[in-house]
CSV table of C-alpha atoms in Angstrom, one decimal:
chain,number,residue,atom,x,y,z
C,1,MET,CA,-55.4,-8.7,118.2
C,2,LYS,CA,-53.7,-6.5,115.4
C,3,SER,CA,-53.8,-3.1,115.3
C,4,ALA,CA,-54.9,-0.8,112.4
C,5,ARG,CA,-51.4,0.0,111.3
C,6,GLU,CA,-50.3,-3.9,111.3
C,7,ARG,CA,-53.3,-4.6,109.3
C,8,MET,CA,-52.6,-2.1,106.8
C,9,ASP,CA,-49.1,-3.5,106.4
C,10,ILE,CA,-50.3,-6.9,106.2
C,11,ILE,CA,-52.7,-5.9,103.0
C,12,SER,CA,-49.8,-3.9,101.6
C,13,ALA,CA,-47.6,-7.0,101.6
C,14,TYR,CA,-50.0,-9.3,100.5
C,15,ARG,CA,-50.9,-6.9,97.2
C,16,GLU,CA,-47.1,-7.0,96.5
C,17,VAL,CA,-46.4,-10.6,96.6
C,18,GLY,CA,-50.0,-12.1,96.1
C,19,THR,CA,-49.4,-15.0,98.4
C,20,TYR,CA,-50.4,-15.4,102.1
C,21,ARG,CA,-47.1,-16.9,103.1
C,22,GLY,CA,-44.8,-14.3,101.5
C,23,ALA,CA,-47.1,-11.8,102.9
C,24,ALA,CA,-46.4,-13.5,106.5
C,25,VAL,CA,-42.7,-13.5,106.0
C,26,ILE,CA,-42.7,-10.1,105.3
C,27,SER,CA,-45.0,-8.8,108.0
C,28,GLY,CA,-43.7,-11.4,110.5
C,29,THR,CA,-46.6,-13.2,111.4
C,30,THR,CA,-48.6,-16.4,110.4
C,31,HIS,CA,-50.2,-17.0,107.1
C,32,LYS,CA,-53.4,-17.7,108.8
C,33,THR,CA,-53.4,-14.4,110.4
C,34,VAL,CA,-52.8,-12.9,106.9
C,35,LYS,CA,-55.6,-14.9,105.6
C,36,ARG,CA,-58.1,-13.6,108.3
C,37,VAL,CA,-57.0,-10.0,107.5
C,38,ILE,CA,-57.4,-10.1,103.8
C,39,ALA,CA,-60.8,-11.9,104.1
C,40,ARG,CA,-61.9,-9.2,106.4
C,41,HIS,CA,-60.7,-6.3,104.3
C,42,GLU,CA,-62.1,-7.8,101.1
C,43,GLY,CA,-65.6,-8.2,102.9
C,44,SER,CA,-65.8,-12.0,102.4
C,45,ALA,CA,-67.8,-13.9,105.0
C,46,VAL,CA,-65.9,-15.6,107.7
C,47,ALA,CA,-67.6,-18.6,109.2
C,48,ALA,CA,-68.5,-18.0,113.0
C,49,ARG,CA,-66.5,-20.0,115.3
C,50,VAL,CA,-68.6,-22.8,116.9
C,51,PRO,CA,-68.2,-22.7,120.6
C,52,ARG,CA,-66.5,-25.9,122.1
C,53,ALA,CA,-68.5,-27.8,124.5
C,54,ARG,CA,-67.6,-27.5,128.1
C,55,ASN,CA,-67.6,-30.4,130.7
C,56,TYR,CA,-69.8,-28.5,132.8
C,57,ASP,CA,-72.6,-27.7,130.3
C,58,ALA,CA,-74.6,-30.5,131.5
C,59,VAL,CA,-74.9,-29.0,135.2
C,60,ALA,CA,-75.1,-25.4,134.3
C,61,GLU,CA,-78.7,-25.1,134.7
C,62,LEU,CA,-78.5,-27.0,138.0
C,63,VAL,CA,-75.9,-24.4,139.1
C,64,ALA,CA,-78.0,-21.3,137.9
C,65,ALA,CA,-81.0,-22.5,139.7
C,66,ARG,CA,-79.1,-22.9,143.1
C,67,VAL,CA,-77.2,-19.7,142.8
C,68,LYS,CA,-80.7,-18.0,142.3
C,69,ALA,CA,-82.4,-19.7,145.2
C,70,SER,CA,-79.5,-18.7,147.4
C,71,SER,CA,-79.4,-15.1,146.2
C,72,GLY,CA,-76.0,-15.5,144.9
C,73,ARG,CA,-74.5,-16.6,148.3
C,74,ILE,CA,-73.7,-20.2,147.8
C,75,SER,CA,-70.3,-21.3,147.3
C,76,ALA,CA,-68.6,-23.6,144.7
C,77,LYS,CA,-67.3,-26.0,147.2
C,78,ARG,CA,-70.9,-26.4,148.5
C,79,LEU,CA,-72.3,-26.8,145.0
C,80,LEU,CA,-69.6,-29.2,143.8
C,81,PRO,CA,-71.0,-32.5,145.5
C,82,ALA,CA,-74.7,-32.0,144.0
C,83,ALA,CA,-73.1,-31.3,140.6
C,84,GLN,CA,-70.9,-34.6,140.8
C,85,ALA,CA,-74.0,-36.5,141.7
C,86,ALA,CA,-75.4,-35.1,138.4
C,87,GLY,CA,-72.8,-36.4,136.4
C,88,TYR,CA,-70.2,-33.7,136.4
C,89,ALA,CA,-66.6,-35.3,136.1
C,90,GLY,CA,-64.5,-32.1,135.7
C,91,SER,CA,-61.9,-30.6,138.1
C,92,ALA,CA,-62.9,-28.4,140.9
C,93,ARG,CA,-61.1,-25.4,139.3
C,94,ASN,CA,-63.1,-25.6,136.2
C,95,PHE,CA,-66.4,-25.6,138.1
C,96,ARG,CA,-65.8,-22.6,140.1
C,97,ARG,CA,-65.3,-20.7,136.8
C,98,LEU,CA,-69.3,-21.9,136.2
C,99,VAL,CA,-70.2,-20.8,139.6
C,100,ALA,CA,-68.5,-17.3,139.3
C,101,GLU,CA,-70.0,-16.8,135.9
C,102,CYS,CA,-73.3,-17.7,137.4
C,103,LYS,CA,-72.9,-15.5,140.3
C,104,GLN,CA,-72.1,-12.5,137.8
C,105,ALA,CA,-74.8,-12.9,135.7
C,106,TRP,CA,-77.5,-13.1,138.7
C,107,ARG,CA,-75.8,-10.0,140.4
C,108,ALA,CA,-75.9,-8.0,136.9
C,109,GLY,CA,-80.0,-8.3,137.4
C,110,HIS,CA,-80.1,-8.0,141.1
C,111,HIS,CA,-78.1,-4.8,142.2
C,112,ARG,CA,-79.3,-3.6,145.4
C,113,GLY,CA,-79.5,-0.1,144.0
C,114,ARG,CA,-77.9,1.7,146.8
C,115,ARG,CA,-77.9,5.5,146.7
C,116,PRO,CA,-75.8,8.1,148.8
C,117,ALA,CA,-77.4,9.2,152.1
C,118,VAL,CA,-79.0,12.4,152.1
C,119,TRP,CA,-78.6,13.9,155.7
C,120,SER,CA,-80.9,16.9,157.2
C,121,PRO,CA,-79.4,19.2,159.8
C,122,GLY,CA,-80.2,18.1,163.2
C,123,GLU,CA,-81.5,14.9,162.1
C,124,HIS,CA,-79.3,11.9,162.8
C,125,LEU,CA,-76.4,10.9,165.2
C,126,VAL,CA,-74.8,7.8,164.3
C,127,ILE,CA,-73.1,5.5,167.0
C,128,ASP,CA,-71.1,2.4,167.1
C,129,TRP,CA,-68.6,0.5,169.3
C,130,GLY,CA,-65.3,-0.8,168.4
C,131,ALA,CA,-62.6,-2.7,170.4
C,132,GLU,CA,-58.8,-2.8,170.3
C,133,GLY,CA,-56.4,-4.5,172.8
C,134,GLY,CA,-58.9,-5.1,175.3
C,135,LEU,CA,-60.0,-1.3,175.3
C,136,HIS,CA,-63.5,-0.4,174.0
C,137,VAL,CA,-64.1,2.8,172.2
C,138,PHE,CA,-67.6,4.5,171.7
C,139,CYS,CA,-67.8,6.5,168.6
C,140,ALA,CA,-70.7,8.9,167.2
C,141,VAL,CA,-71.1,11.2,164.1
C,142,LEU,CA,-73.5,13.9,163.8
C,143,ALA,CA,-74.4,13.0,160.3
C,144,TRP,CA,-75.1,16.5,158.6
C,145,SER,CA,-72.1,18.5,160.0
C,146,ARG,CA,-69.7,15.3,160.5
C,147,VAL,CA,-68.6,16.2,164.0
C,148,ARG,CA,-67.0,13.2,165.6
C,149,PHE,CA,-67.2,12.3,169.3
C,150,VAL,CA,-64.9,9.5,170.8
C,151,ARG,CA,-64.5,8.1,174.0
C,152,PHE,CA,-63.1,5.0,175.8
C,153,ALA,CA,-64.7,2.7,178.2
C,154,ALA,CA,-64.1,-0.6,180.0
C,155,ASP,CA,-66.9,-2.5,178.6
C,156,GLU,CA,-70.0,-2.4,176.3
C,157,ARG,CA,-72.8,-2.6,178.7
C,158,ALA,CA,-76.0,-0.8,178.4
C,159,GLU,CA,-75.4,1.6,181.2
C,160,THR,CA,-72.2,2.5,179.7
C,161,THR,CA,-73.5,3.0,176.3
C,162,LEU,CA,-76.1,5.4,177.7
C,163,ALA,CA,-73.6,7.3,179.8
C,164,MET,CA,-71.5,7.9,176.6
C,165,LEU,CA,-74.6,8.8,174.8
C,166,ALA,CA,-75.6,11.5,177.4
C,167,GLU,CA,-72.0,12.7,177.5
C,168,CYS,CA,-72.2,13.1,173.8
C,169,PHE,CA,-75.3,15.1,173.7
C,170,GLU,CA,-73.6,17.1,176.4
C,171,ALA,CA,-70.8,17.9,174.2
C,172,LEU,CA,-73.1,18.7,171.2
C,173,GLY,CA,-75.1,21.1,173.1
C,174,GLY,CA,-78.3,19.5,172.2
C,175,VAL,CA,-80.3,16.5,171.3
C,176,PRO,CA,-80.7,15.1,167.3
C,177,GLY,CA,-83.9,13.7,166.4
C,178,LYS,CA,-82.7,10.2,165.7
C,179,VAL,CA,-79.9,7.8,167.1
C,180,LEU,CA,-79.1,5.3,164.5
C,181,ALA,CA,-77.2,2.1,166.0
C,182,ASP,CA,-76.5,-1.3,164.7
C,183,ARG,CA,-78.4,-4.1,166.6
C,184,MET,CA,-76.0,-4.1,169.6
C,185,GLY,CA,-77.3,-6.5,172.2
C,186,CYS,CA,-77.1,-4.0,174.9
C,187,LEU,CA,-79.9,-1.6,173.4
C,188,LYS,CA,-81.8,-4.5,171.8
C,189,GLY,CA,-84.7,-5.9,173.7
C,190,GLY,CA,-85.8,-8.4,170.6
C,191,VAL,CA,-86.6,-8.6,167.0
C,192,VAL,CA,-90.0,-9.2,165.8
C,193,ALA,CA,-90.7,-9.7,162.0
C,194,ASN,CA,-87.3,-7.9,161.4
C,195,VAL,CA,-88.2,-5.0,163.6
C,196,VAL,CA,-86.0,-4.2,166.4
C,197,VAL,CA,-87.6,-3.9,169.9
C,198,PRO,CA,-85.5,-1.5,172.1
C,199,THR,CA,-85.1,-2.3,175.9
C,200,GLY,CA,-87.0,-0.8,178.4
C,201,GLN,CA,-84.1,1.2,179.9
C,202,TYR,CA,-83.2,2.4,176.4
C,203,VAL,CA,-86.8,3.8,175.8
C,204,ARG,CA,-86.9,5.3,179.1
C,205,PHE,CA,-83.7,7.1,178.2
C,206,ALA,CA,-84.8,8.1,174.7
C,207,SER,CA,-88.1,9.5,176.3
C,208,HIS,CA,-86.1,11.6,178.8
C,209,TYR,CA,-84.0,13.3,176.3
C,210,GLY,CA,-86.4,13.2,173.6
C,211,PHE,CA,-85.1,11.4,170.5
C,212,ARG,CA,-86.3,8.3,168.6
C,213,PRO,CA,-84.1,5.1,168.6
C,214,ASP,CA,-83.6,3.7,165.2
C,215,PHE,CA,-81.7,0.6,164.2
C,216,CYS,CA,-80.1,-0.4,160.9
C,217,GLU,CA,-80.7,-3.7,159.1
C,218,ALA,CA,-78.8,-7.0,160.4
C,219,ALA,CA,-75.6,-7.7,159.0
C,220,ASP,CA,-75.6,-4.4,157.0
C,221,PRO,CA,-72.7,-2.0,158.0
C,222,GLU,CA,-72.9,-0.1,154.9
C,223,SER,CA,-76.1,1.5,156.3
C,224,LYS,CA,-74.0,3.3,158.9
C,225,GLY,CA,-70.7,3.4,157.2
C,226,ILE,CA,-70.3,7.1,158.4
C,227,VAL,CA,-69.6,5.6,161.8
C,228,GLU,CA,-67.7,2.4,160.8
C,229,ASN,CA,-65.2,4.7,158.9
C,230,LEU,CA,-64.9,6.8,162.1
C,231,VAL,CA,-64.0,3.5,164.2
C,232,GLY,CA,-61.4,2.6,161.9
C,233,TYR,CA,-59.8,6.3,162.3
C,234,ALA,CA,-60.0,6.1,165.8
C,235,LYS,CA,-58.1,2.8,166.0
C,236,ALA,CA,-55.5,3.6,163.5
C,237,ASP,CA,-54.8,7.4,164.5
C,238,LEU,CA,-55.6,7.4,168.1
C,239,MET,CA,-55.3,3.8,169.6
C,240,VAL,CA,-52.4,2.2,167.9
C,241,PRO,CA,-50.0,5.2,168.1
C,242,GLN,CA,-50.8,6.3,171.7
C,243,ALA,CA,-51.4,2.8,173.1
C,244,PRO,CA,-51.1,1.5,175.8
C,245,PHE,CA,-53.0,4.1,178.0
C,246,GLY,CA,-52.2,4.1,181.7
C,247,ASP,CA,-56.0,4.5,182.7
C,248,LEU,CA,-59.4,5.6,181.1
C,249,THR,CA,-58.8,9.2,182.4
C,250,ALA,CA,-55.7,9.4,180.2
C,251,ALA,CA,-57.3,7.6,177.2
C,252,ASN,CA,-60.2,9.9,177.4
C,253,ALA,CA,-58.1,13.0,177.7
C,254,ALA,CA,-56.3,11.8,174.3
C,255,ALA,CA,-59.8,11.2,172.7
C,256,ARG,CA,-60.9,14.7,173.5
C,257,ALA,CA,-57.7,16.2,171.9
C,258,TRP,CA,-58.1,14.2,168.9
C,259,CYS,CA,-61.8,14.9,168.4
C,260,ALA,CA,-61.0,18.7,168.7
C,261,GLU,CA,-58.2,18.3,166.3
C,262,VAL,CA,-60.2,16.3,163.5
C,263,ASN,CA,-63.6,18.6,164.0
C,264,GLY,CA,-61.3,21.7,163.4
C,265,VAL,CA,-59.8,20.8,159.9
C,266,VAL,CA,-61.7,20.7,156.4
C,267,HIS,CA,-63.6,17.3,156.1
C,268,SER,CA,-62.9,15.7,152.6
C,269,GLU,CA,-66.4,14.8,151.9
C,270,ILE,CA,-68.3,17.9,152.7
C,271,CYS,CA,-65.3,20.3,152.1
C,272,ALA,CA,-66.0,22.2,155.4
C,273,VAL,CA,-65.0,22.2,158.7
C,274,PRO,CA,-67.2,20.3,161.1
C,275,ALA,CA,-66.8,22.6,163.8
C,276,GLU,CA,-68.0,25.6,161.9
C,277,ARG,CA,-70.8,23.7,160.5
C,278,MET,CA,-72.1,22.8,163.9
C,279,LEU,CA,-72.8,25.9,164.8
C,280,THR,CA,-75.5,26.0,162.2
C,281,GLU,CA,-77.0,22.5,163.0
C,282,ARG,CA,-76.5,23.3,166.8
C,283,GLU,CA,-79.8,25.7,166.4
C,284,LEU,CA,-81.8,22.8,165.0
C,285,LEU,CA,-81.1,20.4,167.8
C,286,ALA,CA,-83.6,19.7,170.5
C,287,PRO,CA,-82.7,21.3,173.9
C,288,LEU,CA,-81.2,19.1,176.7
C,289,PRO,CA,-83.6,18.2,179.4
C,290,SER,CA,-83.4,20.5,182.5
C,291,LEU,CA,-83.2,17.3,184.6
C,292,ARG,CA,-80.5,15.2,183.6
C,293,ALA,CA,-80.9,11.4,183.7
C,294,SER,CA,-78.5,9.9,186.4
C,295,ILE,CA,-77.2,7.5,184.1
C,296,GLY,CA,-74.1,5.3,185.2
C,297,LYS,CA,-74.9,6.4,188.8
C,298,MET,CA,-78.1,4.5,189.5
C,299,THR,CA,-78.3,0.9,188.1
C,300,THR,CA,-80.6,-1.9,188.6
C,301,ARG,CA,-79.8,-5.4,189.6
C,302,LYS,CA,-81.7,-8.5,190.4
C,303,VAL,CA,-80.9,-10.2,193.7
C,304,ASP,CA,-79.5,-13.9,193.1
C,305,ARG,CA,-80.2,-17.1,195.0
C,306,LEU,CA,-77.6,-16.3,197.1
C,307,SER,CA,-79.4,-13.2,198.5
C,308,CYS,CA,-76.6,-11.0,196.7
C,309,VAL,CA,-76.3,-8.6,193.9
C,310,ARG,CA,-73.1,-8.1,191.5
C,311,PHE,CA,-71.6,-4.5,191.1
C,312,GLY,CA,-68.2,-4.1,189.6
C,313,SER,CA,-67.4,-8.0,189.5
C,314,ALA,CA,-67.9,-8.0,193.2
C,315,ARG,CA,-70.9,-9.5,195.2
C,316,TYR,CA,-72.7,-7.5,197.9
C,317,SER,CA,-75.5,-9.2,200.5
C,318,VAL,CA,-78.9,-7.8,200.9
C,319,PRO,CA,-81.6,-9.0,203.0
C,320,VAL,CA,-82.9,-12.6,202.1
C,321,ARG,CA,-86.6,-11.5,201.9
C,322,LEU,CA,-85.2,-9.7,198.6
C,323,THR,CA,-84.3,-12.9,196.8
C,324,GLY,CA,-85.5,-12.7,193.2
C,325,THR,CA,-86.5,-9.0,193.5
C,326,GLU,CA,-85.0,-6.0,191.6
C,327,VAL,CA,-83.1,-3.4,193.5
C,328,ARG,CA,-81.2,-0.1,192.7
C,329,LEU,CA,-77.7,0.6,193.6
C,330,ARG,CA,-76.0,3.8,193.9
C,331,THR,CA,-72.3,4.7,194.7
C,332,ASP,CA,-71.3,7.2,196.9
C,333,ASP,CA,-67.9,8.0,198.5
C,334,GLY,CA,-66.7,4.7,198.4
C,335,ARG,CA,-70.0,3.0,199.6
C,336,LEU,CA,-72.8,1.2,197.9
C,337,LEU,CA,-76.2,1.8,198.8
C,338,VAL,CA,-78.8,-0.9,197.9
C,339,ILE,CA,-82.2,0.8,197.2
C,340,MET,CA,-85.7,-1.1,197.0
C,341,THR,CA,-87.0,0.0,193.4
C,342,GLY,CA,-90.7,0.8,194.8
C,343,ALA,CA,-90.4,2.2,198.2
C,344,GLY,CA,-87.1,4.2,198.0
C,345,GLU,CA,-85.9,2.4,201.0
C,346,VAL,CA,-81.9,1.9,201.5
C,347,VAL,CA,-81.9,-1.9,202.7
C,348,ALA,CA,-78.3,-2.5,202.5
C,349,GLU,CA,-74.9,-0.5,202.8
C,350,HIS,CA,-71.5,-1.8,202.0
C,351,THR,CA,-68.2,-0.3,201.5
C,352,LEU,CA,-67.0,-1.0,198.0
C,353,VAL,CA,-64.6,-3.9,197.6
C,354,ALA,CA,-62.4,-5.1,194.9
C,355,PRO,CA,-63.5,-7.3,192.1
C,356,GLY,CA,-63.9,-10.8,192.8
C,357,GLU,CA,-64.4,-10.2,196.6
C,358,ALA,CA,-67.6,-10.5,198.5
C,359,SER,CA,-69.0,-7.9,201.2
C,360,VAL,CA,-71.4,-10.1,203.4
C,361,ARG,CA,-73.1,-9.0,206.4
C,362,ASP,CA,-74.6,-11.5,209.1
C,363,GLU,CA,-77.7,-9.7,209.9
C,364,HIS,CA,-78.8,-10.2,206.1
C,365,TYR,CA,-78.8,-14.0,206.7
C,366,GLY,CA,-80.4,-13.9,210.3
C,367,GLY,CA,-77.2,-14.6,212.1
C,368,PRO,CA,-73.5,-15.5,211.8
C,369,ARG,CA,-72.7,-18.5,209.3
C,370,PRO,CA,-72.8,-21.8,211.2
C,371,ALA,CA,-69.9,-24.2,211.2
C,372,PRO,CA,-69.8,-26.8,208.5
C,373,ARG,CA,-71.0,-30.3,209.5
C,374,ARG,CA,-70.3,-33.4,207.5
C,375,ALA,CA,-73.1,-35.8,208.7
C,376,ALA,CA,-72.5,-39.3,208.4
C,377,ARG,CA,-74.8,-41.0,205.8
C,378,PRO,CA,-75.0,-44.8,206.2
C,379,LYS,CA,-75.5,-46.8,203.1
C,380,THR,CA,-74.5,-50.6,203.8
C,381,ALA,CA,-76.3,-52.8,206.2
C,382,ALA,CA,-73.3,-52.8,208.5
C,383,GLU,CA,-73.1,-49.1,208.3
C,384,LYS,CA,-76.8,-48.6,209.0
C,385,GLU,CA,-76.8,-51.2,212.1
C,386,PHE,CA,-73.9,-49.4,213.6
C,387,CYS,CA,-75.0,-45.9,213.1
C,388,SER,CA,-78.6,-46.9,214.6
C,389,LEU,CA,-76.8,-46.1,218.1
C,390,GLY,CA,-77.1,-42.6,217.6
C,391,PRO,CA,-74.6,-39.7,218.1
C,392,VAL,CA,-71.8,-41.8,219.8
C,393,ALA,CA,-71.5,-44.1,216.7
C,394,GLU,CA,-71.4,-41.2,214.3
C,395,ALA,CA,-68.5,-39.6,216.8
C,396,PHE,CA,-66.6,-43.0,216.6
C,397,ILE,CA,-66.7,-43.1,212.7
C,398,THR,CA,-65.9,-39.4,212.3
C,399,GLY,CA,-62.9,-39.6,215.0
C,400,ALA,CA,-61.6,-42.8,213.3
C,401,ALA,CA,-61.7,-41.6,210.0
C,402,ALA,CA,-59.9,-38.4,211.1
C,403,ALA,CA,-57.1,-40.8,212.5
C,404,GLY,CA,-56.5,-42.6,209.3
C,405,SER,CA,-58.3,-46.0,210.1
C,406,THR,CA,-58.5,-47.5,206.6
C,407,ARG,CA,-59.8,-50.6,207.7
C,408,LEU,CA,-62.9,-48.9,209.3
C,409,GLY,CA,-65.3,-50.5,206.8
C,410,THR,CA,-64.4,-53.9,207.6
C,411,ASP,CA,-64.1,-53.3,211.2
C,412,LEU,CA,-67.8,-52.4,211.6
C,413,ALA,CA,-68.6,-55.7,211.2
C,414,GLU,CA,-66.8,-56.9,213.9
C,415,LEU,CA,-67.9,-54.0,216.1
C,416,ASN,CA,-71.5,-55.0,215.2
C,417,THR,CA,-70.7,-58.4,216.5
C,418,LEU,CA,-69.6,-57.4,219.8
C,419,ARG,CA,-72.8,-55.3,220.0
C,420,ALA,CA,-74.9,-58.3,219.7
C,421,ALA,CA,-72.8,-60.3,222.3
C,422,HIS,CA,-72.8,-57.7,225.0
C,423,GLY,CA,-75.9,-55.8,224.3
C,424,ASP,CA,-76.6,-52.1,223.4
C,425,GLN,CA,-76.2,-50.6,226.8
C,426,GLU,CA,-72.5,-51.9,227.5
C,427,PHE,CA,-71.6,-51.7,224.0
C,428,LEU,CA,-72.6,-48.0,223.9
C,429,ALA,CA,-70.8,-47.1,227.1
C,430,ALA,CA,-67.7,-49.0,225.7
C,431,LEU,CA,-68.0,-46.9,222.6
C,432,ASP,CA,-68.3,-44.0,224.5
C,433,ARG,CA,-65.1,-44.6,226.4
C,434,ALA,CA,-63.2,-45.4,223.3
C,435,VAL,CA,-64.3,-42.1,221.8
C,436,ALA,CA,-63.1,-40.4,224.9
C,437,PHE,CA,-59.8,-42.1,224.9
C,438,CYS,CA,-59.5,-41.9,220.9
C,439,ARG,CA,-59.2,-46.0,220.8
C,440,TRP,CA,-60.7,-46.7,217.1
C,441,ARG,CA,-59.9,-50.4,216.7
C,442,PRO,CA,-62.3,-53.4,217.5
C,443,ALA,CA,-59.5,-54.8,219.9
C,444,ASP,CA,-59.8,-51.4,221.8
C,445,VAL,CA,-63.5,-51.6,222.3
C,446,ARG,CA,-63.5,-55.5,223.4
C,447,SER,CA,-60.6,-54.7,226.0
C,448,ILE,CA,-62.8,-52.0,227.2
C,449,LEU,CA,-65.8,-54.3,227.5
C,450,ALA,CA,-63.8,-57.0,229.4
C,451,ALA,CA,-62.5,-54.5,231.8
C,452,GLY,CA,-66.1,-53.7,232.7
C,453,ALA,CA,-67.6,-50.6,234.2
C,454,GLY,CA,-65.2,-50.1,237.3
C,455,VAL,CA,-62.3,-48.2,235.4
C,456,PRO,CA,-61.9,-44.6,235.9
C,457,GLY,CA,-62.5,-42.0,233.4
C,458,PRO,CA,-61.4,-38.5,232.4
C,459,GLN,CA,-62.8,-35.9,234.9
C,460,VAL,CA,-62.0,-32.9,232.7
C,461,PRO,CA,-63.3,-31.5,229.6
C,462,ALA,CA,-61.4,-32.2,226.3
C,463,GLY,CA,-58.6,-29.9,225.8
C,464,ASP,CA,-57.7,-29.5,229.5
C,465,ALA,CA,-54.7,-30.9,231.4
C,466,LEU,CA,-55.6,-34.5,232.7
C,467,ILE,CA,-54.6,-34.8,236.6
C,468,LEU,CA,-55.0,-38.0,238.0
C,469,ASP,CA,-54.2,-39.3,241.7
C,470,LEU,CA,-51.6,-41.9,241.1
C,471,PRO,CA,-50.4,-44.3,244.3
C,472,ALA,CA,-47.7,-43.4,246.3
C,473,VAL,CA,-44.5,-45.5,246.0
C,474,PRO,CA,-41.8,-45.8,248.7
C,475,VAL,CA,-38.6,-44.3,247.5
C,476,ARG,CA,-34.8,-44.1,248.8
C,477,PRO,CA,-32.5,-41.2,249.2
C,478,LEU,CA,-29.6,-40.8,246.9
C,479,ALA,CA,-27.1,-41.2,250.0
C,480,ASP,CA,-27.9,-45.0,250.1
C,481,TYR,CA,-26.3,-45.3,246.6
C,482,ALA,CA,-23.0,-43.5,247.8
C,483,ILE,CA,-19.7,-45.4,247.3
C,484,GLY,CA,-17.0,-45.4,249.8
C,485,GLY,CA,-18.7,-42.9,251.9
C,486,LEU,CA,-18.7,-40.4,249.2
C,487,SER,CA,-21.6,-38.0,248.9
């Protein structure tokens, strides 16, 4: 587009030479441009440019309707197959232009109408969790004074969140009217008609401290951006430069120093020092309860089917009669006390063990653990016929399997034949003798049956030395074997 100075030069050149091409040569432009400038200057009517037809005009209404139905969220990639089915034959790039124009037109008339938050002193505390490199950070901002609270933890469980919230109230010296959080799973018991139902534990905690739980809209981080920014600052200024921390104690010591530093300088948004502004807001906070809740010291667990409770990634046994009930756990000087919820009776006491281990007491299960027994379970007809002899047959199968008799399955048919030929009583006695002497082949059992019942058997229990009275044999002295009288 020509500037005003360039248009005046073109008009002057045209007046001098009287032709469009001559003026174009003088002005360094084209004769068409000279014609347009002269026509506009002389006020002559210029024909309006007729817009060219685009290859997506036929599906423009379809795209506009789908964009409106999806509230401007549908993508061009998802819309393209429907447009192609409706007759669109252009490129995907050109179709993305159409979708972008429709979305822009829809958003122009459907702006959310956000307005800046107006915070009242002593009214709101906004909280959120963040994570970086396996370390979890709890962040809270007292909205009016912009006082920031940051602490580190190993997890984001409900007990940890409430313990952090209690520590935050202690640091602030009072309790605000509302605590605003996102829909974090540790505090959310459910959602009904888009209304968040807090967990019973969170309600009891809020009633004890005297604040009202509040939750922001789902997938709407802008509604609590005041703490979202703090999470980002804590990661960038505290976690990344000083990581890795040796333990949580060192990390929380660094967090306290960082909070004291940032709360003692001028905040760019309120142009005031948060620590100084806190002096005014603390007068409007509700007082802390006289009896502090023992959050983090007492936890509730449900006894599982193994008659155990989990604490610190370890298992601890409780009496079997409490399976399926809820108990309370208290840690004290390296011990774990299991307390019944209603009666307050200590039903189990354990020494704390490392994660992944188990502390099991035999008295909780009615005695020591029995030795594992792998009973024989016959399936085939031959197995059922052989095992009908009772424990001796089961002992024979178990011993043969332990000795590695790979033909045991086919040997049972031959053993059943021997049983039918000699009778149950003689076969059972021969089988008992085969078990005693660890003889596992059918030929061995056949030899025992052929020898009859008059053969001696072991007279000592298994595992002891076998002492037998062997027949005496006459021997000659070594002197009888001397050669040439030499001894």
